[in-house]
Amino acid sequence: MYNAKAYSAASAKSLLAPTTIARRDPTKNDVQIGILFCGICHSDLHHVRDEFAALMPTIYPIVPGHEIVGRVTKVGSSVTKFKPGDLAAVGCMVDSDGTCPECQDGLEQFCPNMTLTFNSPDKHLGGVTYGGYSDSIVVDERFVLRVPSNLDLAGTAPLLCAGITTYSPMRRRGVSEGKKVGVVGLGGLGHMGVKFAHAFGAHVIVFTTSPGKKEDALRLGADEVVVSRNTDEMRKHTGTFDFILDTVSADHDINAFIQLLRRDGNITLVGAPTKPLSVAAFGLLFGRHSLSGSLIGGIRETQEMLDFCGAHNITADVEVIPIQKVNEAYERLLRSDVKYRFSIDMASLKSE
Ligand SMILES: [Zn+2]
Ligand SMILES: [Zn+2]
């Protein structure tokens, strides 16, 4: 074991504060990574404040962070994909059983024995896993991703959660040239959805409640922007969309978007409103519309996404912060006061 610097929260009411954590020495299959940047995902904040208690209660102290980019510092004797000095990335998962039907299909995110990057039982050291708000992490090679060398690293970190979350359902639903695609909400997830849909060649329409976001949506790759509160504007698009990605985690009327789908069109949820959504059955029956959910992506697809980003020079739009500003960043996140993701520069941890 060795000591790593980190930021942790001691309870649901505590701020994140500097600490020292134990990391395992790399086993033969492990990659040790010096973390350079870690994105701030909204779910970090939910976990720190124990707001997912019903589904997965937080075990304290918690070190959040699952949008990790860094450089390999050491590898185990059986590691073949990485060597010291290589760029490397880690997302929401650090282990799975590798044998169940989900793992066999490359969908480790649905493995019943999957280990999350933080707040999951740690099979090596006991206790729970600690995430990326740290200067170092040790991860099984199977869960370490290669990072294209041309990408800006601060903007690459959010690809590991926000990126794959939006890339995966679009790929699965065949978003491509000639398709009309909607993205509901323009935050951390939405802005990535726009970039991917545009890169896939689709005609992209952003739905937003704030008319002020129009210019930015167009800059990010949208072809049109619709203010979803304007019913006349919405009605013009009835029955025309092949696919809509709904990234909104606040309560909202999903029926208004379902009626915009063409025959066999699909709307996929990637945001997670806490209250159940109300869905009118007729909106689905007419036109055979479907409503789905999607959760990050498997390791194979996450690598495919990173390679796609390398080929198309896609990264997240980030505001880089020192880790000392992380508590302030959480407050700003609650006000959607960030364009469009915070990325923590882990060099700032050295001074702790
Ligand atoms: Zn996340
Ligand atoms: Zn499995």
GROMACS .gro file of C-alpha atoms and ligand atoms in nm:
model
  354
    1MET     CA    1   0.000   0.000   0.000
    2TYR     CA    2   0.102   0.358  -0.048
    3ASN     CA    3  -0.047   0.695   0.042
    4ALA     CA    4  -0.219   0.920  -0.209
    5LYS     CA    5  -0.344   1.275  -0.165
    6ALA     CA    6  -0.716   1.323  -0.210
    7TYR     CA    7  -1.021   1.532  -0.126
    8SER     CA    8  -1.295   1.360   0.071
    9ALA     CA    9  -1.621   1.438   0.249
   10ALA     CA   10  -1.669   1.302   0.602
   11SER     CA   11  -2.051   1.316   0.604
   12ALA     CA   12  -2.350   1.426   0.396
   13LYS     CA   13  -2.326   1.768   0.559
   14SER     CA   14  -1.948   1.808   0.526
   15LEU     CA   15  -1.753   2.002   0.268
   16LEU     CA   16  -1.486   1.822   0.069
   17ALA     CA   17  -1.148   1.863   0.240
   18PRO     CA   18  -0.788   1.748   0.191
   19THR     CA   19  -0.699   1.401   0.318
   20THR     CA   20  -0.463   1.109   0.265
   21ILE     CA   21  -0.590   0.772   0.142
   22ALA     CA   22  -0.436   0.429   0.097
   23ARG     CA   23  -0.400   0.288  -0.255
   24ARG     CA   24  -0.293  -0.069  -0.327
   25ASP     CA   25   0.044  -0.143  -0.482
   26PRO     CA   26  -0.022  -0.251  -0.840
   27THR     CA   27  -0.087  -0.627  -0.873
   28LYS     CA   28   0.029  -0.801  -1.189
   29ASN     CA   29  -0.280  -0.687  -1.384
   30ASP     CA   30  -0.290  -0.331  -1.250
   31VAL     CA   31  -0.205   0.006  -1.396
   32GLN     CA   32  -0.105   0.287  -1.160
   33ILE     CA   33  -0.203   0.628  -1.292
   34GLY     CA   34  -0.091   0.974  -1.185
   35ILE     CA   35  -0.413   1.172  -1.221
   36LEU     CA   36  -0.387   1.498  -1.419
   37PHE     CA   37  -0.755   1.598  -1.451
   38CYS     CA   38  -1.085   1.480  -1.308
   39GLY     CA   39  -1.421   1.611  -1.429
   40ILE     CA   40  -1.699   1.699  -1.186
   41CYS     CA   41  -2.012   1.497  -1.264
   42HIS     CA   42  -2.345   1.593  -1.110
   43SER     CA   43  -2.362   1.246  -0.957
   44ASP     CA   44  -2.045   1.322  -0.755
   45LEU     CA   45  -2.246   1.586  -0.575
   46HIS     CA   46  -2.546   1.356  -0.527
   47HIS     CA   47  -2.323   1.087  -0.375
   48VAL     CA   48  -2.131   1.328  -0.150
   49ARG     CA   49  -2.462   1.454  -0.010
   50ASP     CA   50  -2.610   1.103   0.011
   51GLU     CA   51  -2.895   1.197  -0.222
   52PHE     CA   52  -2.898   0.849  -0.381
   53ALA     CA   53  -2.949   0.691  -0.036
   54ALA     CA   54  -3.253   0.486  -0.146
   55LEU     CA   55  -3.059   0.320  -0.429
   56MET     CA   56  -2.698   0.322  -0.303
   57PRO     CA   57  -2.628   0.482   0.033
   58THR     CA   58  -2.299   0.667   0.060
   59ILE     CA   59  -2.030   0.523   0.284
   60TYR     CA   60  -1.811   0.792   0.441
   61PRO     CA   61  -1.551   0.919   0.398
   62ILE     CA   62  -1.617   0.945   0.024
   63VAL     CA   63  -1.366   1.040  -0.246
   64PRO     CA   64  -1.577   1.105  -0.557
   65GLY     CA   65  -1.472   1.143  -0.920
   66HIS     CA   66  -1.518   0.915  -1.222
   67GLU     CA   67  -1.398   1.126  -1.513
   68ILE     CA   68  -1.027   1.055  -1.477
   69VAL     CA   69  -0.738   1.132  -1.713
   70GLY     CA   70  -0.372   1.094  -1.630
   71ARG     CA   71  -0.040   0.933  -1.710
   72VAL     CA   72   0.070   0.580  -1.629
   73THR     CA   73   0.332   0.575  -1.352
   74LYS     CA   74   0.373   0.199  -1.300
   75VAL     CA   75   0.235  -0.126  -1.448
   76GLY     CA   76   0.206  -0.483  -1.318
   77SER     CA   77   0.407  -0.764  -1.478
   78SER     CA   78   0.115  -0.900  -1.686
   79VAL     CA   79  -0.001  -0.564  -1.822
   80THR     CA   80   0.028  -0.549  -2.201
   81LYS     CA   81  -0.172  -0.244  -2.312
   82PHE     CA   82   0.013   0.025  -2.112
   83LYS     CA   83   0.361   0.131  -2.013
   84PRO     CA   84   0.482   0.411  -1.784
   85GLY     CA   85   0.440   0.751  -1.949
   86ASP     CA   86   0.132   0.657  -2.153
   87LEU     CA   87  -0.183   0.865  -2.129
   88ALA     CA   88  -0.468   0.673  -1.965
   89ALA     CA   89  -0.827   0.728  -1.856
   90VAL     CA   90  -1.073   0.571  -1.614
   91GLY     CA   91  -1.450   0.617  -1.612
   92CYS     CA   92  -1.732   0.505  -1.386
   93MET     CA   93  -1.618   0.142  -1.338
   94VAL     CA   94  -1.296  -0.021  -1.220
   95ASP     CA   95  -1.386  -0.392  -1.217
   96SER     CA   96  -1.647  -0.658  -1.303
   97ASP     CA   97  -1.664  -1.038  -1.293
   98GLY     CA   98  -1.582  -1.071  -1.663
   99THR     CA   99  -1.788  -1.390  -1.693
  100CYS     CA  100  -2.160  -1.302  -1.675
  101PRO     CA  101  -2.371  -1.254  -1.991
  102GLU     CA  102  -2.346  -0.874  -1.961
  103CYS     CA  103  -1.966  -0.884  -1.943
  104GLN     CA  104  -1.958  -1.134  -2.232
  105ASP     CA  105  -2.151  -0.877  -2.436
  106GLY     CA  106  -1.909  -0.599  -2.342
  107LEU     CA  107  -2.172  -0.431  -2.126
  108GLU     CA  108  -1.986  -0.431  -1.795
  109GLN     CA  109  -2.203  -0.144  -1.667
  110PHE     CA  110  -2.485  -0.397  -1.617
  111CYS     CA  111  -2.271  -0.668  -1.454
  112PRO     CA  112  -2.422  -0.766  -1.116
  113ASN     CA  113  -2.068  -0.780  -0.975
  114MET     CA  114  -1.944  -0.454  -1.122
  115THR     CA  115  -1.725  -0.228  -0.904
  116LEU     CA  116  -1.786   0.146  -0.934
  117THR     CA  117  -1.488   0.380  -0.930
  118PHE     CA  118  -1.596   0.520  -0.595
  119ASN     CA  119  -1.820   0.413  -0.308
  120SER     CA  120  -1.826   0.044  -0.414
  121PRO     CA  121  -1.689  -0.237  -0.194
  122ASP     CA  122  -1.311  -0.252  -0.253
  123LYS     CA  123  -1.212  -0.616  -0.314
  124HIS     CA  124  -0.842  -0.546  -0.258
  125LEU     CA  125  -0.823  -0.323   0.050
  126GLY     CA  126  -1.166  -0.364   0.211
  127GLY     CA  127  -1.379  -0.057   0.275
  128VAL     CA  128  -1.497   0.123  -0.038
  129THR     CA  129  -1.328   0.236  -0.357
  130TYR     CA  130  -1.197   0.593  -0.378
  131GLY     CA  131  -1.241   0.797  -0.694
  132GLY     CA  132  -1.056   1.053  -0.897
  133TYR     CA  133  -1.035   1.356  -0.667
  134SER     CA  134  -0.686   1.230  -0.593
  135ASP     CA  135  -0.333   1.243  -0.731
  136SER     CA  136  -0.314   0.869  -0.802
  137ILE     CA  137  -0.528   0.561  -0.868
  138VAL     CA  138  -0.463   0.191  -0.931
  139VAL     CA  139  -0.698   0.011  -1.172
  140ASP     CA  140  -0.714  -0.328  -1.342
  141GLU     CA  141  -0.585  -0.294  -1.699
  142ARG     CA  142  -0.921  -0.415  -1.839
  143PHE     CA  143  -1.083  -0.095  -1.711
  144VAL     CA  144  -0.817   0.150  -1.823
  145LEU     CA  145  -0.880   0.336  -2.150
  146ARG     CA  146  -0.631   0.467  -2.405
  147VAL     CA  147  -0.642   0.843  -2.469
  148PRO     CA  148  -0.573   0.983  -2.819
  149SER     CA  149  -0.263   1.204  -2.798
  150ASN     CA  150  -0.413   1.501  -2.985
  151LEU     CA  151  -0.689   1.578  -2.734
  152ASP     CA  152  -0.686   1.853  -2.471
  153LEU     CA  153  -0.665   1.657  -2.145
  154ALA     CA  154  -0.881   1.885  -1.928
  155GLY     CA  155  -1.162   1.856  -2.184
  156THR     CA  156  -1.107   1.482  -2.226
  157ALA     CA  157  -1.185   1.395  -1.863
  158PRO     CA  158  -1.564   1.455  -1.896
  159LEU     CA  159  -1.578   1.221  -2.196
  160LEU     CA  160  -1.546   0.931  -1.949
  161CYS     CA  161  -1.899   0.988  -1.814
  162ALA     CA  162  -2.082   1.272  -1.995
  163GLY     CA  163  -1.927   1.166  -2.325
  164ILE     CA  164  -2.005   0.794  -2.322
  165THR     CA  165  -2.351   0.857  -2.170
  166THR     CA  166  -2.454   1.054  -2.478
  167TYR     CA  167  -2.246   0.871  -2.741
  168SER     CA  168  -2.379   0.524  -2.659
  169PRO     CA  169  -2.756   0.572  -2.714
  170MET     CA  170  -2.697   0.773  -3.031
  171ARG     CA  171  -2.480   0.497  -3.178
  172ARG     CA  172  -2.733   0.233  -3.075
  173ARG     CA  173  -3.020   0.427  -3.239
  174GLY     CA  174  -2.830   0.485  -3.563
  175VAL     CA  175  -2.790   0.861  -3.543
  176SER     CA  176  -2.630   0.952  -3.877
  177GLU     CA  177  -2.655   1.169  -4.185
  178GLY     CA  178  -3.014   1.230  -4.296
  179LYS     CA  179  -3.158   1.178  -3.944
  180LYS     CA  180  -3.335   1.451  -3.752
  181VAL     CA  181  -3.215   1.446  -3.394
  182GLY     CA  182  -3.323   1.644  -3.090
  183VAL     CA  183  -3.125   1.713  -2.774
  184VAL     CA  184  -3.329   1.827  -2.475
  185GLY     CA  185  -3.131   2.045  -2.233
  186LEU     CA  186  -2.793   2.207  -2.288
  187GLY     CA  187  -2.581   2.123  -1.983
  188GLY     CA  188  -2.288   1.886  -1.925
  189LEU     CA  189  -2.464   1.596  -2.099
  190GLY     CA  190  -2.658   1.801  -2.357
  191HIS     CA  191  -2.358   1.989  -2.493
  192MET     CA  192  -2.181   1.655  -2.555
  193GLY     CA  193  -2.496   1.518  -2.720
  194VAL     CA  194  -2.497   1.812  -2.962
  195LYS     CA  195  -2.130   1.764  -3.048
  196PHE     CA  196  -2.174   1.392  -3.117
  197ALA     CA  197  -2.499   1.424  -3.315
  198HIS     CA  198  -2.335   1.693  -3.529
  199ALA     CA  199  -2.022   1.479  -3.581
  200PHE     CA  200  -2.243   1.183  -3.684
  201GLY     CA  201  -2.386   1.407  -3.959
  202ALA     CA  202  -2.741   1.441  -3.825
  203HIS     CA  203  -2.962   1.749  -3.843
  204VAL     CA  204  -2.949   1.862  -3.479
  205ILE     CA  205  -3.213   2.060  -3.295
  206VAL     CA  206  -3.158   2.173  -2.937
  207PHE     CA  207  -3.458   2.215  -2.707
  208THR     CA  208  -3.401   2.459  -2.426
  209THR     CA  209  -3.609   2.662  -2.183
  210SER     CA  210  -3.358   2.948  -2.198
  211PRO     CA  211  -3.359   3.150  -2.525
  212GLY     CA  212  -3.022   3.291  -2.413
  213LYS     CA  213  -2.856   2.959  -2.493
  214LYS     CA  214  -2.931   2.980  -2.865
  215GLU     CA  215  -2.599   3.123  -2.981
  216ASP     CA  216  -2.400   2.874  -2.780
  217ALA     CA  217  -2.607   2.581  -2.908
  218LEU     CA  218  -2.536   2.684  -3.268
  219ARG     CA  219  -2.165   2.723  -3.190
  220LEU     CA  220  -2.158   2.370  -3.045
  221GLY     CA  221  -2.304   2.224  -3.365
  222ALA     CA  222  -2.682   2.260  -3.350
  223ASP     CA  223  -2.862   2.344  -3.676
  224GLU     CA  224  -3.166   2.490  -3.500
  225VAL     CA  225  -3.276   2.584  -3.150
  226VAL     CA  226  -3.634   2.550  -3.025
  227VAL     CA  227  -3.754   2.715  -2.705
  228SER     CA  228  -3.956   2.429  -2.562
  229ARG     CA  229  -4.196   2.659  -2.374
  230ASN     CA  230  -4.313   2.805  -2.706
  231THR     CA  231  -4.597   2.567  -2.807
  232ASP     CA  232  -4.629   2.713  -3.159
  233GLU     CA  233  -4.262   2.654  -3.226
  234MET     CA  234  -4.290   2.300  -3.085
  235ARG     CA  235  -4.599   2.217  -3.294
  236LYS     CA  236  -4.412   2.289  -3.619
  237HIS     CA  237  -4.195   1.984  -3.551
  238THR     CA  238  -4.474   1.735  -3.471
  239GLY     CA  239  -4.401   1.385  -3.605
  240THR     CA  240  -4.060   1.465  -3.756
  241PHE     CA  241  -3.784   1.342  -3.526
  242ASP     CA  242  -3.602   1.010  -3.567
  243PHE     CA  243  -3.443   1.033  -3.225
  244ILE     CA  244  -3.449   1.260  -2.922
  245LEU     CA  245  -3.193   1.251  -2.639
  246ASP     CA  246  -3.346   1.382  -2.316
  247THR     CA  247  -3.071   1.497  -2.079
  248VAL     CA  248  -3.291   1.686  -1.831
  249SER     CA  249  -3.274   1.580  -1.468
  250ALA     CA  250  -3.537   1.829  -1.348
  251ASP     CA  251  -3.910   1.751  -1.358
  252HIS     CA  252  -4.045   1.814  -1.711
  253ASP     CA  253  -4.325   1.721  -1.954
  254ILE     CA  254  -4.187   1.439  -2.168
  255ASN     CA  255  -4.514   1.406  -2.365
  256ALA     CA  256  -4.438   1.734  -2.540
  257PHE     CA  257  -4.131   1.566  -2.689
  258ILE     CA  258  -4.283   1.221  -2.756
  259GLN     CA  259  -4.532   1.380  -2.997
  260LEU     CA  260  -4.244   1.523  -3.200
  261LEU     CA  261  -4.122   1.172  -3.293
  262ARG     CA  262  -4.192   1.028  -3.636
  263ARG     CA  263  -4.313   0.668  -3.680
  264ASP     CA  264  -4.093   0.430  -3.479
  265GLY     CA  265  -3.899   0.724  -3.339
  266ASN     CA  266  -3.730   0.687  -3.003
  267ILE     CA  267  -3.671   0.915  -2.710
  268THR     CA  268  -3.397   0.808  -2.469
  269LEU     CA  269  -3.356   0.937  -2.115
  270VAL     CA  270  -3.005   0.990  -1.982
  271GLY     CA  271  -3.097   1.242  -1.712
  272ALA     CA  272  -3.251   1.114  -1.391
  273PRO     CA  273  -3.542   1.321  -1.257
  274THR     CA  274  -3.605   1.219  -0.896
  275LYS     CA  275  -3.984   1.222  -0.935
  276PRO     CA  276  -4.150   0.967  -1.170
  277LEU     CA  277  -4.236   1.113  -1.511
  278SER     CA  278  -4.594   1.093  -1.630
  279VAL     CA  279  -4.629   0.941  -1.979
  280ALA     CA  280  -4.949   0.950  -2.188
  281ALA     CA  281  -4.992   0.602  -2.346
  282PHE     CA  282  -5.151   0.738  -2.664
  283GLY     CA  283  -4.836   0.939  -2.733
  284LEU     CA  284  -4.653   0.607  -2.761
  285LEU     CA  285  -4.927   0.404  -2.935
  286PHE     CA  286  -4.971   0.642  -3.226
  287GLY     CA  287  -4.656   0.617  -3.433
  288ARG     CA  288  -4.520   0.317  -3.236
  289HIS     CA  289  -4.294   0.558  -3.046
  290SER     CA  290  -4.061   0.415  -2.788
  291LEU     CA  291  -3.921   0.553  -2.466
  292SER     CA  292  -3.588   0.416  -2.338
  293GLY     CA  293  -3.317   0.477  -2.087
  294SER     CA  294  -2.943   0.441  -2.122
  295LEU     CA  295  -2.655   0.412  -1.874
  296ILE     CA  296  -2.296   0.508  -1.966
  297GLY     CA  297  -2.147   0.236  -2.192
  298GLY     CA  298  -1.925  -0.072  -2.176
  299ILE     CA  299  -1.546  -0.056  -2.186
  300ARG     CA  300  -1.524  -0.152  -2.555
  301GLU     CA  301  -1.767   0.122  -2.654
  302THR     CA  302  -1.601   0.377  -2.424
  303GLN     CA  303  -1.273   0.312  -2.607
  304GLU     CA  304  -1.454   0.345  -2.941
  305MET     CA  305  -1.596   0.681  -2.822
  306LEU     CA  306  -1.251   0.810  -2.718
  307ASP     CA  307  -1.104   0.703  -3.053
  308PHE     CA  308  -1.393   0.877  -3.232
  309CYS     CA  309  -1.321   1.192  -3.029
  310GLY     CA  310  -0.956   1.170  -3.128
  311ALA     CA  311  -1.044   1.138  -3.497
  312HIS     CA  312  -1.291   1.430  -3.482
  313ASN     CA  313  -1.107   1.638  -3.220
  314ILE     CA  314  -1.403   1.637  -2.981
  315THR     CA  315  -1.367   1.728  -2.615
  316ALA     CA  316  -1.601   1.876  -2.355
  317ASP     CA  317  -1.614   2.252  -2.302
  318VAL     CA  318  -1.465   2.286  -1.956
  319GLU     CA  319  -1.383   2.539  -1.689
  320VAL     CA  320  -1.061   2.424  -1.527
  321ILE     CA  321  -1.045   2.475  -1.150
  322PRO     CA  322  -0.797   2.399  -0.874
  323ILE     CA  323  -0.926   2.138  -0.629
  324GLN     CA  324  -0.942   2.404  -0.358
  325LYS     CA  325  -1.245   2.547  -0.544
  326VAL     CA  326  -1.438   2.220  -0.555
  327ASN     CA  327  -1.696   2.313  -0.289
  328GLU     CA  328  -1.766   2.642  -0.466
  329ALA     CA  329  -1.797   2.451  -0.794
  330TYR     CA  330  -2.064   2.226  -0.639
  331GLU     CA  331  -2.272   2.533  -0.547
  332ARG     CA  332  -2.234   2.669  -0.899
  333LEU     CA  333  -2.329   2.331  -1.044
  334LEU     CA  334  -2.660   2.353  -0.859
  335ARG     CA  335  -2.725   2.685  -1.033
  336SER     CA  336  -2.614   2.541  -1.374
  337ASP     CA  337  -2.346   2.811  -1.363
  338VAL     CA  338  -2.082   2.634  -1.573
  339LYS     CA  339  -2.011   2.600  -1.944
  340TYR     CA  340  -2.033   2.306  -1.952
  341ARG     CA  341  -1.830   2.096  -1.713
  342PHE     CA  342  -1.579   2.161  -1.437
  343SER     CA  343  -1.246   1.986  -1.478
  344ILE     CA  344  -1.019   1.975  -1.174
  345ASP     CA  345  -0.650   2.036  -1.241
  346MET     CA  346  -0.496   1.781  -1.007
  347ALA     CA  347  -0.159   1.961  -1.002
  348SER     CA  348  -0.333   2.187  -0.748
  349LEU     CA  349  -0.338   1.895  -0.504
  350LYS     CA  350   0.042   1.913  -0.469
  351SER     CA  351   0.017   2.220  -0.245
  352GLU     CA  352  -0.204   2.039   0.009
  353ZN      ZN  353  -2.093   1.078  -1.401
  354ZN      ZN  354  -2.021  -0.951  -1.533
   0.00000   0.00000   0.00000
